[in-house]
Coordinates of C-alpha atoms and ligand atoms in Angstrom, one line a residue:
M1 CA -46.1 -31.8 -96.4
A2 CA -45.3 -29.4 -93.7
D3 CA -45.5 -26.2 -95.6
S4 CA -47.9 -27.3 -98.4
N5 CA -50.2 -24.3 -97.8
K6 CA -48.1 -21.2 -98.1
Q7 CA -51.1 -18.9 -97.9
R8 CA -52.0 -20.0 -94.5
E9 CA -51.4 -17.4 -91.8
K10 CA -48.7 -18.1 -89.2
F11 CA -47.7 -16.7 -85.8
S12 CA -45.0 -14.2 -86.2
S13 CA -42.8 -14.9 -83.2
K14 CA -41.9 -17.6 -80.7
F15 CA -43.1 -15.3 -77.9
G16 CA -46.4 -14.9 -79.7
V17 CA -46.8 -18.7 -80.0
L18 CA -46.0 -19.1 -76.3
M19 CA -48.5 -16.4 -75.2
A20 CA -51.3 -17.8 -77.4
M21 CA -50.7 -21.3 -76.1
A22 CA -50.4 -20.1 -72.5
G23 CA -53.5 -18.0 -73.1
S24 CA -55.5 -21.1 -74.1
A25 CA -54.2 -23.2 -71.2
I26 CA -54.5 -20.5 -68.4
G27 CA -58.2 -20.1 -67.7
L28 CA -61.0 -20.5 -65.2
G29 CA -59.6 -24.0 -64.4
N30 CA -56.4 -22.4 -62.9
M31 CA -58.2 -19.8 -60.9
W32 CA -61.2 -21.7 -59.4
R33 CA -60.2 -25.3 -59.3
F34 CA -56.5 -25.7 -58.9
P35 CA -56.2 -23.8 -55.6
Y36 CA -59.0 -25.7 -54.1
L37 CA -57.8 -29.1 -55.3
T38 CA -54.3 -28.4 -53.9
A39 CA -55.6 -27.3 -50.5
E40 CA -57.9 -30.3 -50.3
N41 CA -55.5 -33.0 -51.5
G42 CA -52.4 -32.6 -49.4
G43 CA -50.8 -29.2 -50.5
A44 CA -47.3 -29.7 -51.9
A45 CA -47.9 -33.4 -52.1
F46 CA -50.7 -32.7 -54.6
I47 CA -48.5 -30.3 -56.6
L48 CA -45.8 -32.9 -56.8
I49 CA -48.2 -35.6 -58.1
Y50 CA -49.8 -33.0 -60.4
V51 CA -46.4 -32.1 -62.0
V52 CA -45.3 -35.7 -62.4
L53 CA -48.6 -36.6 -64.1
M54 CA -48.5 -33.5 -66.2
C55 CA -45.0 -34.3 -67.5
T56 CA -45.7 -38.0 -68.2
M57 CA -49.2 -38.0 -69.4
S58 CA -50.8 -34.6 -70.3
L59 CA -47.7 -33.0 -71.8
P60 CA -47.2 -35.9 -74.3
L61 CA -50.7 -35.4 -75.5
F62 CA -50.2 -31.7 -75.7
I63 CA -47.1 -32.4 -77.9
T64 CA -49.1 -34.8 -80.0
E65 CA -51.8 -32.4 -80.8
F66 CA -49.3 -29.6 -81.5
L67 CA -47.3 -31.9 -83.8
I68 CA -50.4 -33.2 -85.8
G69 CA -51.5 -29.6 -86.3
R70 CA -48.2 -28.4 -87.6
R71 CA -47.6 -31.4 -89.8
T72 CA -51.0 -31.1 -91.5
R73 CA -51.5 -27.4 -91.3
S74 CA -55.2 -28.1 -90.9
N75 CA -58.0 -28.0 -88.4
A76 CA -58.6 -31.1 -86.2
I77 CA -61.1 -32.8 -88.6
G78 CA -59.2 -32.1 -91.8
A79 CA -55.9 -33.2 -90.2
F80 CA -56.8 -36.9 -90.5
S81 CA -57.6 -36.7 -94.2
K82 CA -54.4 -34.9 -94.8
L83 CA -52.5 -37.6 -93.0
G84 CA -54.2 -40.2 -95.3
F85 CA -56.7 -41.5 -92.8
P86 CA -60.0 -39.9 -93.7
K87 CA -61.9 -42.6 -91.8
L88 CA -60.3 -41.4 -88.6
K89 CA -61.9 -37.9 -89.0
F90 CA -64.2 -38.7 -86.1
I91 CA -61.3 -38.2 -83.7
G92 CA -61.0 -34.6 -84.8
A93 CA -64.8 -34.3 -84.9
F94 CA -64.9 -35.2 -81.2
G95 CA -62.4 -32.4 -80.6
V96 CA -64.3 -29.7 -82.5
L97 CA -67.6 -30.8 -80.9
A98 CA -65.9 -30.6 -77.5
A99 CA -64.8 -27.1 -78.4
V100 CA -68.4 -26.2 -79.2
C101 CA -69.7 -27.6 -75.9
V102 CA -66.9 -26.1 -73.7
L103 CA -67.2 -22.7 -75.4
S104 CA -70.9 -22.6 -74.8
F105 CA -70.9 -23.1 -71.1
Y106 CA -67.5 -21.3 -70.6
S107 CA -69.0 -18.2 -72.1
V108 CA -71.7 -18.1 -69.5
V109 CA -69.1 -17.9 -66.8
G110 CA -67.2 -15.5 -68.9
G111 CA -70.3 -13.4 -69.0
W112 CA -70.5 -13.6 -65.2
A113 CA -66.9 -12.3 -65.0
V114 CA -67.9 -9.3 -67.2
K115 CA -70.8 -8.6 -64.9
Y116 CA -68.7 -8.8 -61.8
L117 CA -66.0 -6.6 -63.2
T118 CA -68.7 -4.0 -63.8
L119 CA -69.9 -4.4 -60.2
A120 CA -66.3 -4.1 -58.9
V121 CA -65.7 -1.0 -61.0
S122 CA -68.9 0.6 -59.6
F123 CA -67.7 -0.2 -56.0
R124 CA -70.4 -2.7 -55.2
F125 CA -68.3 -4.9 -52.9
Q126 CA -68.2 -2.5 -50.0
S127 CA -70.1 -4.0 -47.2
P128 CA -68.8 -7.2 -45.5
A129 CA -72.3 -7.9 -44.2
A130 CA -73.9 -7.9 -47.7
D131 CA -75.6 -11.1 -48.9
Y132 CA -73.2 -12.0 -51.7
A133 CA -74.7 -15.5 -52.1
G134 CA -78.2 -13.9 -52.7
M135 CA -76.7 -11.3 -55.0
F136 CA -75.0 -14.0 -57.2
N137 CA -78.0 -16.4 -57.2
S138 CA -80.5 -13.8 -58.1
F139 CA -78.2 -12.5 -60.9
V140 CA -77.5 -15.9 -62.5
S141 CA -81.1 -17.1 -62.3
S142 CA -82.6 -14.1 -63.9
A143 CA -83.7 -14.3 -67.5
W144 CA -82.1 -11.4 -69.4
S145 CA -79.0 -10.0 -67.7
P146 CA -76.8 -13.2 -67.7
V147 CA -77.9 -14.0 -71.3
I148 CA -76.8 -10.5 -72.4
F149 CA -73.5 -10.8 -70.6
T150 CA -72.9 -14.3 -72.2
L151 CA -73.5 -12.8 -75.6
I152 CA -71.2 -9.9 -74.9
F153 CA -68.5 -12.3 -73.9
I154 CA -68.9 -14.5 -77.0
G155 CA -69.2 -11.3 -79.1
A156 CA -65.8 -10.0 -77.8
T157 CA -64.2 -13.4 -78.4
S158 CA -65.6 -13.4 -82.0
Y159 CA -64.3 -9.8 -82.5
I160 CA -60.7 -10.9 -81.6
I161 CA -60.9 -14.0 -83.9
L162 CA -62.1 -11.8 -86.8
G163 CA -58.6 -10.1 -86.7
G164 CA -57.1 -13.4 -87.8
V165 CA -54.0 -15.2 -86.5
K166 CA -51.4 -12.5 -86.3
Q167 CA -53.4 -9.4 -85.9
G168 CA -56.1 -11.0 -83.8
I169 CA -55.1 -13.9 -81.7
E170 CA -51.4 -13.3 -81.4
K171 CA -51.5 -9.6 -80.8
F172 CA -54.3 -9.9 -78.2
S173 CA -52.7 -12.8 -76.4
K174 CA -49.3 -11.1 -76.1
V175 CA -50.7 -8.0 -74.5
M176 CA -53.4 -9.6 -72.4
M177 CA -51.2 -12.4 -71.0
V178 CA -48.5 -10.0 -69.9
I179 CA -51.1 -7.8 -68.1
L180 CA -52.7 -11.0 -66.6
F181 CA -49.4 -12.1 -65.1
I182 CA -48.7 -8.7 -63.6
I183 CA -52.1 -8.4 -62.1
I184 CA -52.1 -11.9 -60.5
I185 CA -48.7 -11.2 -59.0
V186 CA -49.9 -7.9 -57.5
V187 CA -53.1 -9.5 -56.1
A188 CA -51.0 -12.4 -54.7
I189 CA -48.6 -9.9 -53.0
R190 CA -51.6 -8.1 -51.5
A191 CA -53.0 -11.4 -50.2
V192 CA -49.9 -12.6 -48.5
T193 CA -49.2 -9.3 -46.8
L194 CA -52.6 -9.4 -45.0
P195 CA -52.3 -10.3 -41.3
G196 CA -53.0 -14.0 -40.7
A197 CA -52.2 -14.9 -44.3
M198 CA -49.5 -17.3 -43.4
D199 CA -52.1 -19.8 -42.1
G200 CA -53.5 -19.9 -45.6
I201 CA -50.0 -20.4 -47.1
R202 CA -49.5 -23.3 -44.7
Y203 CA -52.9 -24.8 -45.5
L204 CA -52.2 -24.5 -49.2
F205 CA -48.6 -25.8 -49.3
V206 CA -47.6 -28.0 -46.4
P207 CA -47.3 -31.4 -47.8
D208 CA -49.6 -34.0 -46.3
F209 CA -49.3 -37.4 -48.1
R210 CA -52.0 -38.9 -45.9
K211 CA -54.6 -36.9 -47.9
V212 CA -53.4 -38.6 -51.2
T213 CA -55.8 -41.3 -52.4
G214 CA -56.7 -42.8 -55.7
S215 CA -59.2 -40.1 -56.3
T216 CA -56.4 -37.5 -55.7
I217 CA -54.6 -39.0 -58.6
V218 CA -57.6 -39.0 -60.9
A219 CA -58.4 -35.4 -59.9
A220 CA -54.8 -34.3 -60.6
L221 CA -54.9 -35.9 -64.0
G222 CA -58.3 -34.6 -64.9
Q223 CA -57.2 -31.1 -63.8
S224 CA -54.0 -31.1 -65.8
F225 CA -55.9 -32.4 -68.9
F226 CA -58.5 -29.6 -68.7
S227 CA -55.9 -27.0 -67.7
L228 CA -53.8 -27.7 -70.8
G229 CA -56.9 -27.5 -72.9
L230 CA -56.5 -31.0 -74.4
G231 CA -58.9 -32.8 -76.6
C232 CA -60.6 -29.7 -78.1
G233 CA -58.5 -29.2 -81.2
T234 CA -57.2 -26.0 -79.8
I235 CA -53.5 -26.9 -79.5
L236 CA -53.8 -28.6 -82.8
I237 CA -55.1 -25.5 -84.6
Y238 CA -52.6 -23.2 -82.9
G239 CA -49.9 -25.7 -83.7
S240 CA -50.9 -25.5 -87.4
Y241 CA -50.0 -21.8 -87.3
V242 CA -46.5 -22.4 -86.0
K243 CA -43.5 -22.1 -88.3
S244 CA -41.9 -25.3 -89.4
Q245 CA -38.5 -24.7 -87.8
D246 CA -39.8 -23.8 -84.4
D247 CA -39.2 -26.3 -81.7
I248 CA -42.4 -28.0 -80.5
T249 CA -40.9 -29.6 -77.3
T250 CA -39.6 -26.4 -75.8
S251 CA -42.8 -24.4 -76.5
S252 CA -44.9 -27.2 -75.0
I253 CA -42.8 -27.5 -71.9
A254 CA -42.8 -23.7 -71.5
T255 CA -46.6 -23.6 -71.8
A256 CA -47.1 -26.4 -69.2
F257 CA -44.7 -24.6 -66.9
L258 CA -46.5 -21.2 -67.2
D259 CA -49.8 -22.9 -66.8
T260 CA -48.7 -24.6 -63.5
M261 CA -46.9 -21.5 -62.2
F262 CA -50.0 -19.4 -62.9
A263 CA -52.2 -21.9 -61.0
I264 CA -49.9 -21.8 -58.0
V265 CA -49.8 -18.0 -58.0
A266 CA -53.6 -17.9 -58.3
G267 CA -53.7 -20.2 -55.2
I268 CA -51.4 -17.7 -53.3
A269 CA -53.7 -14.9 -54.4
I270 CA -56.9 -16.6 -53.1
I271 CA -56.4 -19.0 -50.2
P272 CA -54.3 -16.8 -47.8
A273 CA -56.8 -13.9 -48.3
I274 CA -59.6 -16.3 -47.2
F275 CA -57.6 -17.2 -44.0
A276 CA -56.6 -13.7 -43.2
I277 CA -60.2 -12.3 -43.4
A278 CA -61.5 -15.3 -41.4
S279 CA -59.0 -14.6 -38.7
I280 CA -60.0 -10.9 -38.6
N281 CA -63.7 -11.7 -38.5
G282 CA -63.2 -14.7 -36.1
T283 CA -64.9 -17.1 -38.5
V284 CA -63.9 -20.4 -40.0
P285 CA -62.1 -20.1 -43.4
D286 CA -64.5 -21.1 -46.1
V287 CA -62.4 -22.7 -48.8
N288 CA -64.4 -24.0 -51.8
A289 CA -64.2 -24.3 -55.5
G290 CA -66.1 -23.1 -58.6
P291 CA -68.6 -20.3 -58.9
G292 CA -69.1 -20.3 -55.1
L293 CA -65.5 -19.3 -54.5
V294 CA -65.1 -16.7 -57.2
F295 CA -68.5 -15.0 -57.1
I296 CA -69.6 -15.4 -53.5
T297 CA -66.7 -16.0 -51.1
L298 CA -64.2 -13.6 -52.8
P299 CA -66.5 -10.5 -53.0
G300 CA -67.1 -11.0 -49.2
I301 CA -63.3 -11.1 -48.7
F302 CA -62.7 -8.0 -50.9
S303 CA -65.3 -6.1 -49.0
S304 CA -63.4 -6.7 -45.7
M305 CA -59.9 -6.0 -47.0
P306 CA -58.0 -2.7 -47.0
F307 CA -57.8 -1.6 -50.7
G308 CA -60.3 -4.4 -51.3
N309 CA -62.0 -2.5 -54.1
I310 CA -58.8 -2.2 -56.1
A311 CA -58.1 -5.9 -55.4
A312 CA -61.6 -6.8 -56.6
I313 CA -61.3 -4.8 -59.9
L314 CA -57.9 -6.4 -60.5
F315 CA -59.1 -9.9 -59.7
F316 CA -62.2 -9.8 -61.9
L317 CA -60.2 -8.3 -64.7
S318 CA -57.7 -11.1 -64.4
L319 CA -60.6 -13.7 -64.4
L320 CA -62.0 -12.1 -67.5
L321 CA -58.6 -12.1 -69.3
A322 CA -57.9 -15.7 -68.3
A323 CA -61.3 -16.7 -69.6
I324 CA -61.2 -14.8 -72.9
T325 CA -57.8 -16.0 -74.0
S326 CA -59.1 -19.5 -73.5
S327 CA -62.3 -18.9 -75.3
V328 CA -60.4 -17.4 -78.2
S329 CA -58.6 -20.7 -78.8
L330 CA -61.8 -22.7 -78.5
M331 CA -63.5 -20.5 -81.1
E332 CA -60.5 -20.7 -83.4
S333 CA -60.7 -24.5 -83.4
I334 CA -64.4 -24.2 -84.6
T335 CA -63.9 -21.3 -87.0
A336 CA -60.9 -22.9 -88.7
F337 CA -63.0 -26.0 -89.4
F338 CA -65.7 -23.9 -91.1
I339 CA -63.1 -22.0 -93.1
E340 CA -61.3 -25.1 -94.3
R341 CA -64.1 -27.5 -94.7
Y342 CA -66.7 -25.2 -96.3
G343 CA -64.4 -22.7 -97.9
K344 CA -66.2 -19.8 -96.1
S345 CA -64.5 -16.5 -95.4
R346 CA -63.2 -15.9 -91.8
T347 CA -66.0 -13.4 -91.2
V348 CA -68.8 -15.9 -92.2
S349 CA -67.1 -18.7 -90.3
V350 CA -66.8 -16.6 -87.1
L351 CA -70.5 -15.7 -87.5
M352 CA -71.4 -19.3 -87.8
A353 CA -69.4 -20.2 -84.7
F354 CA -71.0 -17.3 -82.9
A355 CA -74.5 -18.3 -83.9
I356 CA -74.0 -21.9 -82.8
C357 CA -72.2 -21.3 -79.5
G358 CA -74.3 -18.2 -78.8
T359 CA -77.5 -20.2 -79.1
I360 CA -76.3 -23.1 -76.9
G361 CA -74.8 -20.5 -74.5
I362 CA -78.2 -18.8 -74.1
F363 CA -79.8 -22.1 -73.1
C364 CA -76.9 -22.9 -70.7
S365 CA -77.4 -19.5 -69.1
L366 CA -81.2 -19.9 -68.9
S367 CA -80.6 -23.3 -67.3
Q368 CA -79.5 -21.5 -64.1
G369 CA -83.0 -20.0 -63.7
P370 CA -86.0 -20.1 -66.0
L371 CA -85.0 -23.4 -67.7
A372 CA -83.7 -25.1 -64.5
E373 CA -86.2 -27.9 -64.9
V374 CA -85.1 -28.9 -68.4
R375 CA -82.9 -32.0 -68.0
L376 CA -80.7 -34.1 -70.3
L377 CA -79.5 -37.3 -68.7
G378 CA -80.6 -35.9 -65.4
L379 CA -78.5 -32.8 -65.7
N380 CA -79.4 -29.2 -66.3
L381 CA -78.1 -27.9 -69.7
F382 CA -75.1 -26.1 -68.3
D383 CA -73.9 -29.3 -66.5
F384 CA -74.8 -31.4 -69.4
F385 CA -72.5 -29.5 -71.8
D386 CA -69.8 -29.4 -69.1
K387 CA -69.9 -33.1 -68.4
T388 CA -70.3 -34.3 -71.9
S389 CA -67.3 -32.3 -73.0
S390 CA -64.9 -33.1 -70.2
N391 CA -66.0 -36.7 -69.5
V392 CA -66.7 -37.9 -73.0
L393 CA -65.6 -35.8 -76.0
M394 CA -62.3 -34.3 -74.7
T395 CA -61.1 -37.5 -73.2
F396 CA -62.0 -39.8 -76.1
S397 CA -60.6 -37.3 -78.6
G398 CA -57.3 -37.2 -76.5
L399 CA -57.1 -41.0 -76.1
F400 CA -57.7 -41.7 -79.9
M401 CA -55.2 -38.9 -80.8
L402 CA -52.5 -40.6 -78.6
C403 CA -53.3 -44.1 -80.1
F404 CA -53.1 -42.6 -83.5
A405 CA -49.8 -40.9 -83.0
G406 CA -48.2 -43.8 -81.1
W407 CA -49.4 -46.7 -83.1
I408 CA -50.7 -45.7 -86.5
M409 CA -48.7 -42.7 -87.5
K410 CA -45.2 -43.6 -88.8
K411 CA -42.5 -43.1 -86.1
E412 CA -40.2 -41.3 -88.6
D413 CA -43.0 -38.8 -89.3
F414 CA -43.6 -38.2 -85.6
M415 CA -39.9 -37.8 -84.9
D416 CA -39.4 -35.6 -88.0
E417 CA -42.1 -33.2 -86.9
L418 CA -41.0 -33.2 -83.3
G419 CA -37.5 -32.5 -84.3
A420 CA -38.6 -29.6 -86.4
H421 CA -37.2 -31.3 -89.6
G422 CA -33.7 -31.2 -88.1
H423 CA -33.9 -27.7 -86.6
S424 CA -34.8 -28.6 -83.1
S425 CA -32.3 -27.9 -80.3
T426 CA -34.0 -30.2 -77.9
A427 CA -31.8 -33.2 -76.8
M428 CA -32.6 -36.4 -78.8
W429 CA -33.1 -38.5 -75.6
L430 CA -35.9 -36.1 -74.5
Q431 CA -37.6 -36.3 -77.9
K432 CA -37.4 -40.1 -77.8
T433 CA -38.7 -40.1 -74.3
F434 CA -41.8 -38.2 -75.4
Y435 CA -42.4 -40.7 -78.1
I436 CA -42.3 -43.5 -75.6
L437 CA -44.6 -41.7 -73.3
V438 CA -47.1 -41.0 -76.1
R439 CA -47.0 -44.7 -77.2
Y440 CA -47.0 -46.5 -73.9
I441 CA -47.8 -44.3 -70.9
A442 CA -50.0 -41.4 -71.7
P443 CA -53.0 -43.5 -73.0
F444 CA -53.3 -45.1 -69.6
G445 CA -53.5 -41.7 -68.0
V446 CA -56.5 -40.8 -70.2
I447 CA -58.1 -44.2 -69.6
A448 CA -57.7 -43.5 -65.8
I449 CA -59.5 -40.2 -66.2
I450 CA -62.3 -41.9 -68.1
L451 CA -62.7 -44.7 -65.6
G452 CA -62.3 -42.3 -62.7
N453 CA -65.2 -40.2 -64.0
L454 CA -67.3 -43.2 -64.4
L455 CA -66.6 -44.9 -61.1
L456 CA -65.7 -42.3 -58.5
Ligands
LIG501 N1 -57.6 -24.6 -70.2 C1 -58.7 -23.8 -69.9 C2 -58.8 -23.5 -68.4 O1 -58.1 -24.0 -67.6 C3 -59.9 -24.3 -70.5 C4 -59.8 -24.8 -71.9 C5 -60.3 -26.1 -72.1 C6 -59.3 -24.1 -73.0 C7 -60.2 -26.7 -73.4 C8 -59.1 -24.7 -74.2 C9 -59.6 -26.0 -74.4 O2 -59.7 -22.9 -68.0

């Protein structure tokens, strides 16, 4: 079954696979949520918990998606028919729908990153006294400008996808991820060499187990789930382009490792700078998460920092690269479905994905201003798509995927694919451990996220 479709494009190298997968995993989640969660939830204590949960719960699901994709050489929805369970197509449909929702609101933020890169390049973060909150709020709530930047971002994503798997996704990810790693390390070095930065390092890393509560654990799980990009059919579709003999376990572990390392380095690039500038200005360090951190606090920090303009350009460039390599994987999950389900060409399928996500993206963007009053389930459109995807579609798709792989799919098939049909060099005990985690442990992790979102 593994190589039934010889025409299907494949990634050309293991490095290409790793960079594409890491590109999907490393995104806004690493840059604007992980540093904050770490600082708020006990520093190194949080990182320790995060790594344990990642290895025992999120990584097994990552491996599952990867493995189903490679075995079926199909998109998330078609995969279940190919495995002989057409009735279970809804599991994949949840994933593709999640990809549509995530891409739609993610592109709005991607558009903001494009705009802020243009501001950084034109030296607009010069004055520490400027009203960066006012600047951000008036930009996102205006009608035209953020919509245009959202469409530019989705347009650029579409352009990369048009190039196909090897010439588009793989080539782009390889170059951009290397640049991204270099930039974030340079920005982190600049941050830790600022006077007063060590307080930030301490705040970020000194372990404090008293801050660890039940909600810390749910937060760590939810973050690792989103950060690995689970439940959107993205790993599945990338997995479907991986050669049959390549080892799934090592690529998956390497992706999770790079994703976590990047998040930690992003924390080192951001938190110490906030402390250093606060000590220079004699103010209280303002550590927050989300758009407020990236688009309001940081421009203020850059404006007070020596060589801050260069740091700002590098930072917003890295934000954009991190976001676009993730959006590429989301769009590929949707595009591959159109190609395989409706037999359309890649160009037509990309245009369809662009039209759908672009339209929803326009509404998400407008929900920050002109359409702020339009509510679905009490949420504005941006939050509605954010919450439905992360709280419902991604989690349920992930949970069902694990139940399928652990309890419905034949164990021999699972192990055969994980073992790369006898070509894997990963120790057998490790492969077996992952099977046990998929079957007995990881589903409880996803259930914990679902209950946590509902109750906390
Ligand atoms: N993992 C990405 C991030 O951390 C987001 C993402 C979610 C990518 C779902 C693909 C699928 O920002």
